[in-house]
Structures are given as C-alpha cells and as structure tokens.
Short mmCIF file of C-alpha atoms in Angstrom, two decimals:
data_model
loop_
_atom_site.label_atom_id
_atom_site.label_comp_id
_atom_site.label_asym_id
_atom_site.label_seq_id
_atom_site.Cartn_x
_atom_site.Cartn_y
_atom_site.Cartn_z
CA MET A 1 -0.03 0.09 -0.42
CA ILE A 2 2.69 2.73 0.52
CA ALA A 3 5.44 1.49 -2.47
CA ASP A 4 1.98 1.98 -3.62
CA ASP A 5 1.28 5.29 -2.65
CA ARG A 6 4.64 6.66 -3.48
CA LYS A 7 3.98 5.21 -7.03
CA THR A 8 1.57 7.37 -7.23
CA THR A 9 2.95 10.60 -5.60
CA VAL A 10 5.77 10.41 -8.05
CA SER A 11 3.92 9.76 -11.14
CA PHE A 12 1.69 13.29 -10.12
CA PHE A 13 4.63 14.80 -10.10
CA ASP A 14 5.93 13.99 -12.96
CA LYS A 15 2.90 14.38 -14.35
CA ALA A 16 1.62 17.78 -13.35
CA VAL A 17 3.79 19.64 -11.52
CA LEU A 18 7.40 18.97 -13.02
CA PRO A 19 6.19 20.21 -16.22
CA TRP A 20 4.74 23.15 -14.74
CA PHE A 21 8.34 23.68 -12.97
CA ILE A 22 9.99 23.01 -15.84
CA CYS A 23 8.26 25.77 -18.01
CA GLY A 24 8.03 28.14 -15.38
CA ILE A 25 12.44 28.05 -15.06
CA GLY A 26 12.18 29.35 -18.67
CA MET A 27 9.16 32.05 -18.33
CA LEU A 28 11.92 33.48 -15.44
CA PHE A 29 14.41 34.04 -18.11
CA TYR A 30 12.11 35.60 -20.57
CA CYS A 31 11.55 38.20 -17.67
CA PHE A 32 15.04 39.25 -17.21
CA ASN A 33 15.57 39.45 -20.85
CA TYR A 34 12.60 41.85 -20.74
CA PHE A 35 14.31 43.48 -17.91
CA LEU A 36 17.37 44.37 -19.55
CA ARG A 37 15.50 45.54 -22.92
CA VAL A 38 13.60 48.15 -21.08
CA SER A 39 16.38 49.40 -19.21
CA PRO A 40 17.66 52.14 -20.83
CA SER A 41 14.60 54.06 -21.18
CA VAL A 42 15.03 54.81 -17.62
CA MET A 43 18.96 55.53 -17.99
CA GLN A 44 19.44 57.75 -20.29
CA ASN A 45 20.79 60.75 -19.10
CA ASP A 46 23.60 58.47 -17.08
CA LEU A 47 24.32 57.13 -20.05
CA MET A 48 24.77 60.02 -22.49
CA GLN A 49 26.74 61.81 -19.32
CA ASN A 50 28.57 59.10 -18.45
CA LEU A 51 29.41 58.13 -22.16
CA HIS A 52 29.27 61.56 -23.45
CA ILE A 53 27.26 59.72 -26.77
CA THR A 54 23.79 61.75 -28.62
CA ALA A 55 20.35 60.98 -28.63
CA TYR A 56 21.19 58.73 -32.15
CA GLN A 57 24.18 57.44 -30.17
CA PHE A 58 22.33 55.97 -27.13
CA GLY A 59 19.59 54.84 -29.72
CA ASN A 60 21.77 53.05 -30.97
CA LEU A 61 23.26 51.57 -28.74
CA ALA A 62 19.62 50.85 -26.97
CA ALA A 63 19.39 48.91 -30.51
CA PHE A 64 22.67 46.64 -30.45
CA TYR A 65 19.80 44.49 -28.50
CA TYR A 66 17.80 44.17 -31.92
CA TYR A 67 21.11 43.34 -34.35
CA ALA A 68 22.05 40.04 -32.16
CA TYR A 69 18.40 39.58 -30.81
CA THR A 70 16.43 39.77 -33.97
CA PRO A 71 18.85 37.96 -36.44
CA MET A 72 18.78 34.81 -33.63
CA GLN A 73 15.10 34.41 -34.19
CA ILE A 74 15.12 32.01 -37.54
CA SER A 75 17.77 30.74 -35.60
CA VAL A 76 16.90 29.91 -31.72
CA GLY A 77 14.56 27.09 -33.35
CA MET A 78 16.58 24.87 -34.85
CA ILE A 79 19.94 25.25 -32.22
CA TYR A 80 17.08 24.38 -29.44
CA ASP A 81 16.15 21.13 -32.15
CA ARG A 82 19.87 19.88 -32.43
CA PHE A 83 21.08 20.38 -28.85
CA GLY A 84 18.00 20.35 -26.12
CA ALA A 85 16.65 22.78 -24.12
CA ARG A 86 18.83 22.88 -21.10
CA PHE A 87 22.75 23.40 -22.38
CA VAL A 88 21.55 25.68 -24.71
CA LEU A 89 18.97 27.87 -22.29
CA PHE A 90 22.21 27.55 -19.16
CA PHE A 91 25.21 29.15 -22.20
CA ALA A 92 21.79 31.34 -23.43
CA CYS A 93 22.06 33.05 -20.03
CA LEU A 94 26.07 33.08 -19.47
CA VAL A 95 25.92 34.97 -22.63
CA ALA A 96 23.35 37.41 -21.22
CA ILE A 97 24.71 37.84 -17.81
CA THR A 98 28.26 38.88 -19.27
CA GLY A 99 26.77 40.72 -21.48
CA LEU A 100 24.92 42.83 -18.93
CA ALA A 101 28.80 42.85 -16.74
CA THR A 102 30.37 44.20 -20.02
CA PHE A 103 27.56 46.68 -19.45
CA ILE A 104 28.31 47.91 -16.35
CA MET A 105 31.87 48.27 -16.47
CA ALA A 106 31.46 49.82 -20.06
CA ASP A 107 33.26 53.62 -19.87
CA THR A 108 32.90 53.55 -24.24
CA LEU A 109 30.28 53.78 -26.61
CA THR A 110 32.25 50.80 -28.40
CA ILE A 111 32.34 48.77 -25.29
CA ALA A 112 28.97 48.94 -24.30
CA SER A 113 28.00 48.27 -27.55
CA LEU A 114 29.26 44.92 -27.08
CA GLY A 115 27.48 44.66 -23.85
CA ARG A 116 23.74 45.61 -25.22
CA PHE A 117 24.77 42.87 -28.54
CA LEU A 118 25.89 39.85 -26.15
CA ILE A 119 22.45 40.91 -24.15
CA GLY A 120 19.91 39.98 -26.92
CA LEU A 121 21.88 37.50 -28.69
CA GLY A 122 21.60 35.64 -25.24
CA THR A 123 18.16 36.18 -24.80
CA ALA A 124 17.30 35.67 -28.14
CA PHE A 125 16.38 32.28 -26.97
CA ALA A 126 14.59 33.46 -23.91
CA TYR A 127 11.17 33.04 -25.44
CA VAL A 128 11.36 30.87 -28.28
CA GLY A 129 12.78 28.37 -25.84
CA VAL A 130 9.54 29.01 -23.08
CA LEU A 131 7.74 27.50 -25.89
CA LYS A 132 10.13 24.72 -26.57
CA LEU A 133 9.70 23.51 -23.37
CA ALA A 134 6.11 23.83 -23.16
CA LEU A 135 5.30 21.68 -26.95
CA LEU A 136 7.88 19.17 -24.80
CA TRP A 137 6.39 19.03 -21.74
CA LEU A 138 2.82 19.90 -21.37
CA PRO A 139 -0.23 19.15 -23.65
CA PRO A 140 -0.58 20.40 -26.99
CA ASN A 141 -4.00 22.73 -25.44
CA ARG A 142 -1.85 24.15 -22.76
CA PHE A 143 0.91 25.64 -25.79
CA ALA A 144 -1.61 28.72 -26.09
CA ALA A 145 -1.96 28.82 -21.96
CA VAL A 146 1.59 29.24 -21.66
CA ALA A 147 2.26 31.30 -24.58
CA GLY A 148 -0.61 34.36 -23.22
CA LEU A 149 1.26 33.83 -19.69
CA THR A 150 4.56 33.89 -21.01
CA SER A 151 3.71 37.35 -22.80
CA ALA A 152 2.03 38.57 -19.38
CA PHE A 153 5.20 37.48 -17.05
CA GLY A 154 7.46 39.46 -19.88
CA MET A 155 5.69 42.60 -19.10
CA SER A 156 4.97 42.26 -15.62
CA SER A 157 8.61 42.10 -15.11
CA ALA A 158 9.06 45.45 -17.92
CA ILE A 159 6.79 46.80 -14.68
CA PHE A 160 9.13 45.90 -12.59
CA SER A 161 11.73 46.89 -14.19
CA ASN A 162 11.13 50.87 -14.45
CA PHE A 163 10.00 50.82 -10.46
CA TYR A 164 12.77 49.71 -9.85
CA LEU A 165 15.32 51.23 -12.17
CA THR A 166 13.56 53.90 -12.12
CA LYS A 167 14.39 55.03 -7.85
CA PHE A 168 17.67 52.85 -7.83
CA VAL A 169 19.38 54.63 -10.59
CA HIS A 170 18.43 57.85 -8.87
CA LEU A 171 19.73 56.55 -5.57
CA LEU A 172 22.85 55.11 -6.40
CA GLY A 173 23.34 55.28 -10.33
CA TYR A 174 22.84 52.69 -13.58
CA LYS A 175 25.62 50.64 -12.57
CA SER A 176 25.28 49.89 -9.33
CA ALA A 177 20.76 49.21 -9.74
CA LEU A 178 21.93 46.78 -12.07
CA TYR A 179 24.59 44.62 -10.24
CA THR A 180 21.50 43.37 -8.55
CA ALA A 181 20.32 41.96 -11.95
CA LEU A 182 23.79 40.65 -12.64
CA PHE A 183 23.17 38.71 -9.50
CA VAL A 184 20.05 37.46 -10.17
CA GLY A 185 21.20 36.24 -13.88
CA MET A 186 23.83 34.79 -12.16
CA GLY A 187 21.25 32.18 -9.92
CA LEU A 188 19.26 31.78 -12.31
CA SER A 189 22.47 29.95 -14.33
CA VAL A 190 22.81 28.45 -12.24
CA ALA A 191 19.39 27.09 -11.51
CA ILE A 192 18.92 26.26 -14.95
CA LEU A 193 21.68 23.84 -14.24
CA LEU A 194 20.78 22.11 -11.58
CA PHE A 195 16.90 22.00 -12.58
CA MET A 196 16.18 22.19 -15.95
CA ARG A 197 15.85 18.51 -17.23
CA ASN A 198 15.28 17.83 -21.30
CA LYS A 199 12.07 15.64 -21.53
CA PRO A 200 12.82 12.31 -21.21
CA GLN A 201 11.76 9.98 -24.10
CA ALA A 202 8.00 8.28 -23.53
CA PRO A 203 8.20 4.13 -23.11
CA GLY A 204 7.74 2.62 -26.55
CA THR A 205 9.05 5.89 -28.59
CA PRO A 206 11.61 4.12 -31.24
CA LYS A 207 15.46 5.66 -30.67
CA GLN A 208 16.70 8.57 -33.04
CA PRO A 209 19.84 7.48 -34.73
CA THR A 210 22.55 9.41 -32.62
CA LYS A 211 23.72 12.16 -35.15
CA SER A 212 27.64 12.53 -36.21
CA LEU A 213 29.89 14.70 -35.31
CA LYS A 214 29.95 15.74 -38.70
CA LEU A 215 26.53 16.22 -39.40
CA ILE A 216 26.07 18.53 -35.62
CA PHE A 217 28.68 20.86 -37.37
CA ALA A 218 27.05 20.94 -40.44
CA GLU A 219 23.88 22.18 -39.07
CA LEU A 220 25.38 24.17 -36.64
CA GLY A 221 27.65 26.18 -39.53
CA ALA A 222 23.95 26.52 -41.45
CA ILE A 223 22.91 27.94 -38.42
CA ILE A 224 25.49 30.16 -37.63
CA PHE A 225 25.72 30.96 -41.81
CA LEU A 226 22.05 31.79 -41.61
CA SER A 227 21.86 34.31 -38.33
CA VAL A 228 25.59 36.24 -39.95
CA VAL A 229 23.74 36.67 -43.28
CA LEU A 230 20.05 38.08 -41.40
CA PHE A 231 22.59 40.46 -39.25
CA ILE A 232 24.47 41.95 -42.27
CA PHE A 233 21.09 42.78 -43.93
CA ILE A 234 19.59 44.35 -40.65
CA LYS A 235 22.37 46.20 -39.67
CA ILE A 236 25.21 47.16 -42.26
CA LEU A 237 22.78 46.90 -45.68
CA THR A 238 19.42 48.27 -43.99
CA PRO A 239 18.64 50.12 -46.79
CA VAL A 240 18.61 46.74 -49.17
CA PHE A 241 17.07 44.79 -46.08
CA ILE A 242 13.76 47.72 -46.67
CA LEU A 243 14.34 47.97 -50.88
CA PHE A 244 13.74 43.82 -50.28
CA ILE A 245 10.77 43.93 -48.91
CA LEU A 246 8.92 47.06 -51.13
CA PHE A 247 10.17 44.70 -53.83
CA VAL A 248 8.48 41.24 -52.39
CA LEU A 249 5.01 43.90 -51.84
CA PHE A 250 4.73 44.85 -55.27
CA PHE A 251 6.24 42.37 -57.35
CA GLY A 252 6.34 39.38 -54.73
CA GLN A 253 2.84 37.46 -56.30
CA PHE A 254 5.12 36.77 -59.87
CA ILE A 255 7.56 35.22 -58.56
CA ASP A 256 7.28 31.29 -58.69
CA THR A 257 8.33 29.20 -56.25
CA SER A 258 6.54 25.99 -57.10
CA LYS A 259 9.53 23.98 -57.49
CA MET A 260 11.11 24.97 -53.39
CA SER A 261 7.47 24.26 -52.29
CA THR A 262 7.46 21.11 -53.79
CA PHE A 263 11.24 19.95 -52.60
CA LEU A 264 10.22 21.26 -49.01
CA ARG A 265 7.00 19.18 -49.09
CA LEU A 266 8.18 16.44 -50.36
CA GLU A 267 11.38 16.61 -47.88
CA SER A 268 8.90 16.75 -44.52
CA LEU A 269 7.08 13.06 -45.59
CA HIS A 270 10.89 11.26 -46.32
CA PRO A 271 13.53 13.67 -44.81
CA VAL A 272 16.62 12.37 -46.22
CA GLN A 273 18.29 10.66 -43.21
CA THR A 274 22.20 11.43 -42.88
CA PRO A 275 22.30 15.33 -44.94
CA ASN A 276 25.31 16.83 -45.99
CA PHE A 277 25.91 20.66 -44.63
CA ASN A 278 24.64 21.66 -48.62
CA HIS A 279 21.18 19.94 -48.17
CA ILE A 280 21.17 21.47 -44.99
CA LEU A 281 21.51 24.65 -46.57
CA LYS A 282 19.82 24.48 -49.29
CA LYS A 283 16.61 23.38 -47.01
CA MET A 284 17.09 26.24 -44.97
CA PHE A 285 17.03 28.70 -48.38
CA TYR A 286 13.68 27.62 -50.15
CA GLY A 287 12.19 27.49 -46.73
CA LEU A 288 12.90 31.36 -46.40
CA THR A 289 12.41 32.26 -49.50
CA VAL A 290 9.09 30.35 -50.39
CA THR A 291 8.61 32.96 -46.58
CA LEU A 292 9.93 35.67 -47.63
CA ILE A 293 8.70 35.92 -51.54
CA ASN A 294 5.40 35.69 -50.20
CA GLN A 295 3.57 39.13 -50.73
CA GLN A 296 1.03 38.02 -48.12
CA MET A 297 3.87 36.88 -45.66
CA ILE A 298 5.91 40.41 -45.23
CA LEU A 299 2.78 42.69 -45.69
CA VAL A 300 1.55 40.47 -41.87
CA GLY A 301 5.26 41.10 -41.40
CA VAL A 302 5.42 44.54 -41.95
CA ILE A 303 2.20 45.38 -40.12
CA GLY A 304 2.76 43.89 -37.31
CA CYS A 305 6.27 45.12 -37.09
CA LEU A 306 4.68 49.04 -37.46
CA PHE A 307 1.95 47.91 -34.54
CA TYR A 308 4.52 46.84 -32.28
CA LEU A 309 5.99 50.32 -32.38
CA PRO A 310 4.98 51.16 -29.61
CA ALA A 311 6.74 48.88 -27.76
CA SER A 312 10.29 48.76 -29.40
CA VAL A 313 10.23 52.71 -30.04
CA PHE A 314 7.98 54.04 -27.15
CA LEU A 315 7.69 51.62 -24.26
CA ASP A 316 11.45 50.15 -24.87
CA LEU A 317 12.93 53.26 -24.65
CA TRP A 318 12.30 56.75 -25.64
CA GLY A 319 8.80 56.88 -23.07
CA ILE A 320 9.91 57.95 -20.23
CA PRO A 321 12.40 60.48 -21.55
CA TYR A 322 9.37 61.95 -23.72
CA LEU A 323 6.73 61.96 -20.26
CA LYS A 324 9.66 64.05 -18.62
CA THR A 325 10.61 66.96 -20.75
CA VAL A 326 7.27 67.24 -22.22
CA TYR A 327 4.44 66.99 -19.12
CA GLN A 328 7.10 68.04 -17.02
CA LEU A 329 6.36 64.50 -14.50
CA SER A 330 9.01 62.88 -12.49
CA ALA A 331 10.85 59.13 -12.94
CA ILE A 332 8.25 57.61 -11.02
CA GLN A 333 5.06 59.39 -12.62
CA ALA A 334 6.56 58.72 -15.97
CA ALA A 335 7.41 54.89 -14.99
CA PHE A 336 3.50 55.02 -14.10
CA VAL A 337 2.65 56.15 -17.21
CA VAL A 338 4.31 53.33 -19.20
CA ASN A 339 3.35 50.65 -17.20
CA MET A 340 -0.83 51.07 -17.44
CA THR A 341 0.55 50.63 -20.99
CA PHE A 342 1.85 46.97 -19.65
CA VAL A 343 -1.04 46.76 -17.82
CA GLY A 344 -3.17 46.84 -20.80
CA TRP A 345 -1.32 45.24 -23.09
CA ILE A 346 -1.34 42.47 -20.57
CA ILE A 347 -5.40 42.11 -20.19
CA SER A 348 -5.81 42.77 -24.17
CA GLY A 349 -3.33 40.12 -25.68
CA PRO A 350 -5.20 36.75 -24.76
CA SER A 351 -9.02 38.63 -24.78
CA ILE A 352 -8.14 39.66 -29.05
CA GLY A 353 -7.04 36.41 -29.27
CA ALA A 354 -9.30 34.94 -28.16
CA LEU A 355 -12.38 37.15 -30.01
CA SER A 356 -10.24 36.55 -33.04
CA ASP A 357 -11.41 33.19 -32.75
CA LYS A 358 -14.70 33.08 -32.10
CA ILE A 359 -15.91 35.43 -34.72
CA LYS A 360 -13.05 33.45 -37.52
CA ARG A 361 -11.96 36.77 -38.38
CA ARG A 362 -8.43 37.54 -38.49
CA ARG A 363 -8.38 41.19 -39.91
CA LEU A 364 -11.30 43.65 -38.60
CA PRO A 365 -9.46 43.18 -35.42
CA LEU A 366 -6.00 44.17 -36.41
CA LEU A 367 -7.95 47.01 -38.04
CA ILE A 368 -9.71 48.23 -35.70
CA CYS A 369 -7.41 47.98 -33.21
CA ALA A 370 -4.34 49.86 -35.68
CA ILE A 371 -6.87 52.79 -36.06
CA MET A 372 -7.75 53.61 -32.52
CA SER A 373 -3.89 52.79 -31.82
CA ALA A 374 -3.11 55.63 -33.73
CA LEU A 375 -5.64 58.00 -32.62
CA LEU A 376 -4.71 57.75 -28.98
CA LEU A 377 -0.99 58.65 -29.99
CA THR A 378 -1.48 61.05 -32.02
CA THR A 379 -4.03 62.22 -28.46
CA ALA A 380 -1.45 61.95 -26.18
CA PHE A 381 1.35 63.36 -28.71
CA TYR A 382 0.00 66.39 -29.77
CA VAL A 383 -2.47 67.42 -27.61
CA PRO A 384 -0.95 69.75 -25.21
CA GLY A 385 -2.19 70.18 -21.45
CA ILE A 386 -3.11 66.62 -20.76
CA PRO A 387 -3.05 66.10 -16.86
CA LEU A 388 -1.58 62.97 -15.29
CA ALA A 389 -5.14 61.02 -14.83
CA GLY A 390 -5.84 60.82 -18.97
CA LEU A 391 -2.45 60.09 -19.10
CA CYS A 392 -2.79 56.90 -17.80
CA ALA A 393 -6.08 56.32 -19.36
CA LEU A 394 -4.44 57.45 -22.76
CA PHE A 395 -1.53 54.70 -22.53
CA PHE A 396 -3.63 52.00 -20.84
CA PHE A 397 -6.30 52.04 -23.77
CA VAL A 398 -3.18 52.19 -26.31
CA GLY A 399 -1.93 49.22 -24.56
CA ILE A 400 -4.95 47.58 -24.97
CA PHE A 401 -5.39 48.57 -28.55
CA CYS A 402 -1.90 47.71 -29.61
CA GLY A 403 -2.42 44.15 -28.03
CA ALA A 404 -3.66 42.77 -31.16
CA HIS A 405 -0.49 42.53 -33.15
CA PRO A 406 0.61 38.74 -32.07
CA LEU A 407 -2.54 37.90 -34.37
CA CYS A 408 -0.10 38.76 -36.78
CA PHE A 409 2.12 35.65 -35.51
CA ALA A 410 -0.87 33.81 -36.81
CA LEU A 411 -1.75 35.08 -40.11
CA GLY A 412 2.47 34.66 -40.40
CA LYS A 413 1.12 30.21 -39.76
CA GLU A 414 -1.88 30.91 -42.19
CA ASN A 415 -0.35 32.20 -44.75
CA ASN A 416 2.52 29.13 -45.45
CA PRO A 417 2.17 25.95 -46.23
CA HIS A 418 2.03 23.77 -42.91
CA SER A 419 5.72 22.20 -44.44
CA ILE A 420 6.94 25.68 -43.31
CA SER A 421 5.58 27.08 -40.93
CA GLY A 422 8.05 27.04 -37.70
CA THR A 423 9.70 29.30 -40.27
CA ALA A 424 6.72 31.34 -41.10
CA VAL A 425 6.47 31.78 -37.04
CA ALA A 426 10.01 32.76 -36.67
CA VAL A 427 10.12 34.85 -39.75
CA THR A 428 7.01 36.80 -38.71
CA ASN A 429 8.68 36.98 -34.85
CA THR A 430 12.11 39.20 -37.13
CA LEU A 431 9.62 41.35 -38.88
CA ILE A 432 7.92 42.19 -35.94
CA MET A 433 11.70 42.79 -33.87
CA VAL A 434 12.93 44.75 -36.13
CA GLY A 435 11.16 47.83 -35.86
CA GLY A 436 13.12 48.49 -32.78
CA ALA A 437 16.59 47.93 -34.40
CA ILE A 438 15.78 50.74 -37.09
CA PHE A 439 13.44 52.95 -35.50
CA GLN A 440 14.76 53.37 -32.38
CA PRO A 441 18.43 54.63 -33.80
CA ILE A 442 15.63 56.54 -36.36
CA VAL A 443 14.25 58.55 -33.47
CA GLY A 444 17.23 59.44 -32.12
CA LYS A 445 18.78 60.91 -35.25
CA LEU A 446 15.10 62.89 -35.30
CA LEU A 447 15.83 64.99 -31.60
CA ASP A 448 19.17 65.77 -33.14
CA TRP A 449 18.08 67.38 -36.09
CA HIS A 450 15.44 69.26 -34.32
CA THR A 451 16.85 70.27 -31.13
CA SER A 452 18.94 73.98 -31.17
CA GLY A 453 22.12 72.65 -29.73
CA ALA A 454 21.47 74.10 -26.90
CA LEU A 455 23.87 71.81 -23.77
CA GLN A 456 22.86 70.99 -19.80
CA ALA A 457 24.64 71.57 -17.06
CA ASN A 458 26.13 67.91 -17.31
CA GLY A 459 27.13 68.42 -20.97
CA THR A 460 24.98 66.18 -23.02
CA PRO A 461 22.33 67.57 -25.46
CA LEU A 462 18.97 69.56 -24.05
CA TYR A 463 16.37 68.69 -26.02
CA SER A 464 12.57 70.42 -25.39
CA ALA A 465 9.23 68.82 -25.98
CA SER A 466 8.93 70.17 -29.62
CA ASP A 467 11.76 67.98 -29.95
CA TYR A 468 10.41 65.19 -28.77
CA SER A 469 6.61 65.21 -30.45
CA TYR A 470 8.54 65.59 -34.01
CA ALA A 471 10.84 62.72 -33.58
CA LEU A 472 8.58 59.84 -32.48
CA CYS A 473 6.13 61.39 -35.27
CA VAL A 474 6.81 58.07 -36.73
CA VAL A 475 5.09 56.10 -34.41
CA PRO A 476 2.02 57.05 -34.90
CA LEU A 477 3.06 57.46 -38.54
CA GLY A 478 3.52 53.70 -38.83
CA LEU A 479 0.35 52.70 -37.83
CA LEU A 480 -1.39 54.78 -39.79
CA LEU A 481 0.55 53.55 -42.36
CA ALA A 482 0.23 49.57 -40.88
CA VAL A 483 -4.08 51.51 -41.08
CA VAL A 484 -3.32 51.50 -44.53
CA LEU A 485 -1.64 48.26 -45.04
CA SER A 486 -4.11 46.34 -43.50
CA PHE A 487 -6.61 46.86 -46.39
CA PHE A 488 -4.91 44.34 -49.02
CA LEU A 489 -4.47 41.91 -45.68
CA ARG A 490 -6.27 38.73 -47.11
CA GLU A 491 -8.83 36.81 -44.16
CA THR A 492 -7.58 33.77 -43.27
CA TYR A 493 -10.67 33.20 -41.28
CA CYS A 494 -9.04 31.46 -38.74
CA GLU A 495 -7.95 27.81 -40.77
CA SER A 496 -4.77 26.71 -42.76
CA TYR A 497 -3.10 27.44 -45.64
CA GLU A 498 -4.73 24.43 -47.87
CA LEU A 499 -7.78 25.56 -47.00
CA ASN A 500 -8.08 28.20 -48.06
CA LEU A 501 -6.67 28.14 -51.19
CA ARG A 502 -9.18 25.37 -51.87
CA ARG A 503 -11.60 28.20 -50.62
CA ARG A 504 -10.48 30.39 -53.21
CA GLU A 505 -9.70 27.74 -55.77
CA GLN A 506 -13.29 26.86 -55.36
CA GLU A 507 -14.39 30.50 -55.68
CA ALA A 508 -12.22 30.84 -58.74
CA GLY A 509 -14.35 27.62 -60.47
CA GLN A 510 -11.78 25.07 -60.80
CA LEU A 511 -12.88 23.25 -57.96
CA GLU A 512 -15.56 22.29 -55.42
CA LEU A 513 -14.86 22.30 -51.94
CA GLN A 514 -14.99 18.94 -50.30
CA PRO A 515 -17.41 18.60 -47.59
CA GLU A 516 -15.19 17.76 -45.25
CA LEU A 517 -12.54 20.60 -45.62
CA GLN A 518 -15.94 22.64 -44.18
CA SER A 519 -15.83 20.75 -40.90
#
C-alpha cells in the first residue's frame, strides 16, 4: 500500500508539477530578458552623460540589443532542436549576464554596445525556449496558455524594471542598480543548470539515431551562416533590406516558388537520413525563400512591425524621457504612465486573440485596433495639457488596442504551407522585432536634427518638448501606414493555408470544396 502511494505521488509530480516547474524556469529567463530590454529608457541621462553621447548614439546603443536578438529568431528554434533545452538555455543565460557585466563596466560607447549586443544574443533564446519547453513537457491544449502567461510575465517584469530602476538609478547610479540584476542572472543560470531537464523519451518510442559529429557541425555551421547573413542585412545593409521588403510587396505575386515548395513538401514527408552541409543549407534557403517571397507574409510582417512600434520604440526606450520632458513628470510618474500601457497590453493580448478565434476573423480586429492606437497616440503626442490621470487612461487604452499585434503570428502561420509553418512564425517574429533595430536610432537621429544645440549643465544635449514630439511622429505615422496596409491583407478566417487555398480555387470555379473541408 505504501509502495503504491509512493508510486502515485511520483507519477503526479512527474505529470502535473514537474512540467510546469520546468516551464516556469524558462519564464523566469524571459522575465530577465524583458527587464534588460527596457532598462535603457530609465537610464538615458546617466548613459548619455557617462558615455558622452548624443540621442542618435543612445538610440543606436539600445538598438544593439535588437541587432543580435532579431537575426537569431529564425535560428534559435533550430538550435533547440539540435542541442536540447537545458544546455542551450544555460549557455544563453551565461551570454546574457556576460553582456550585462560588460555593459556595467563599459566606459566607452563601443564596449557598452558590445554589452548590449551580447545581452540581445543571449536573451534571443528566452521566448522561443519557453515555447519549446511547453511543446516538450505539456499537453498541446496548454500551449496557448503558456504563450499568454509568458508574455504577461514578461511585461510584468518590464513594469517592475521601470519602478525598480527609476528609484535606484536616482539613488545609486545605473551601474550599482544593474549589479542586482547581474546577481539575479547568475542565480538563474545556476537554477537552469541544476533544475532544468530535457524531456525524457516516452516508453515505446523508437530511439532516434545518433547524429555524427560531422552532421552536427554541418547543421551548426548552416545556422551560424544564416544568422550572420541576417545580421548583415539588418544592421549594415538596412536600405537593401527595406528595398527587398518593398520589392516583395509590389512584385512578390509574380515570383514562382512552386519548385521550392515541392522540395520542402517532399522533404517533410521523406526527410534525408544523412544530409550534408549543402543539403541543410538548401533546405533552410528554400524554406526562407518561400516564406520571404510570399507577398501576404511580408505584408503581415510589416504590419506587425508597425503595430509593435509603440512597444519597441516608445515603451522600450523613448517613453519615459518623452513624458519627463513634455509633461514635466517626475521619473516615478513617467514610469507609472508607461506601465499603464503594459497593463493594458497584458489584459488585451489573450482577450483579442480569443475574440478573433470566436468571430473567425483576423483582419477586422487588426484594422480597428490599428485605427484606435493611431488616434490615441496622436492625441497623447500632440494635444497639450493632458493631466496625469488622462495620460494614464490614454496609455492604458493604447496598450489595450496594441494587444492585437499577436494576431500577426497567426496570420503568418495561416498564410504559409504547414510544412514551413515554424519558419513562417520565426520570420514573422523577425520582421516584427526589426522595428526596434531600425526605428530606435531613427528617433534619436530626428531628435538630434531638430534640437537647437543647447547643452545641459552636465554637457549632454538639451532636447525640448517640440524635439520629442517631432521625433516620435514615426510611431503614429507607422500605425496609420499599418491601417492602410491592413486593407490589402487577405482574410484567412482562422483556417490553414491549405484550406484557404482550396476555398479560393473553389470560388474561382476550379474545383468543388470537399465536404470534409467545411468542418
């Protein structure tokens, strides 16, 4: 009887407690990522004074996080598949805290930028890592809950970051305030190493053949090559990257990718058992090409990028400096207003997603929310004399309506064949996050262009309310562009690419919709 009870207890722990505990550790790493992502917004004056930099250089410094984070979004899933969650998360956390230590000790812009780059490189594994753990450890019907909880916890960490750093940066300076985060990161890396586990193979599951060292290095080499190419296009060849996006938006429908799609479909059905480096690179290239040449896919990514600008540009970096300068708020008050946006975002993300699923529409919620977000931010930026309570209400509803941006992930998946759905989601995330890499420095450049050249007592440039209003116009203008582009989105009705393709063919009179596809 005692043995049976013990067996039952162990079984309950393994099935109900351990999976959520494992995923919880991954969520803590994502919270650590969000804390570090938004931290520069609180430290603007200290960083500009300590590093002797302008607004453009400050924006570029913050964007170095995205220069590493964004290109890695396509690669991290492949790395998890090849090497498992435990050691990948452990080394990712080590890279992040190495970057944080470098950033803390930096006395020059170059070293500080290196630190931000390493932070972005390490934390690039955070969100995808939680989703990977959820796929391995939890039932499929818990995946959406984990994704929603992770986003909510991350934004809650941003709220904590704003309050904590606002207070302690003022009292101790930004370096001393960040040492606490460094020690937390060290403790988290130890916890990952001690408690994180890779999912054991289920009884009766055929054992996967052990990959040769040559094959592992071939896969890793292909992943590194892909990440470097993406980094070059996003950081160094940004105009070329933007021209490519415009080319696909206007001419993507005329490019034939049927041969590549056929190759990928056959590869998913009958994968090569011992692929070489060229085959791996070919598969990656074909998957990315089919996704990136998809006109609807690029449209979804651009809309998602513009929809996320209130977060990647305003909340992550320029929000607190703007509110302090334009509305003469204290650092604590400015952080409180920014945090109201996060609160609204936390509430609306799951709610708008559930509503979209219920009404079987993606485009309509995106369109309405983009219009409302643009109107609210235009009001906040250009209507003078709004009281503190009004600002809190405005930015809370900005968060409510911007919470529709995760619908872009669903649209990305539903606009691509099932065989490359993972690549489609990764590309969508890359295009969304590239907004921070491009627009954070642009806002800084616009500030420098518009300023009168006056200096503060500490020698840093003095930016006026009109400077900030001028520079941040890119956010509401981006949302207005998202509204226009939304009219060109093809509605997916929350159904798969294959089913929508059949429906369009049937509407064109090419074939009859099979009864089983209507269910």
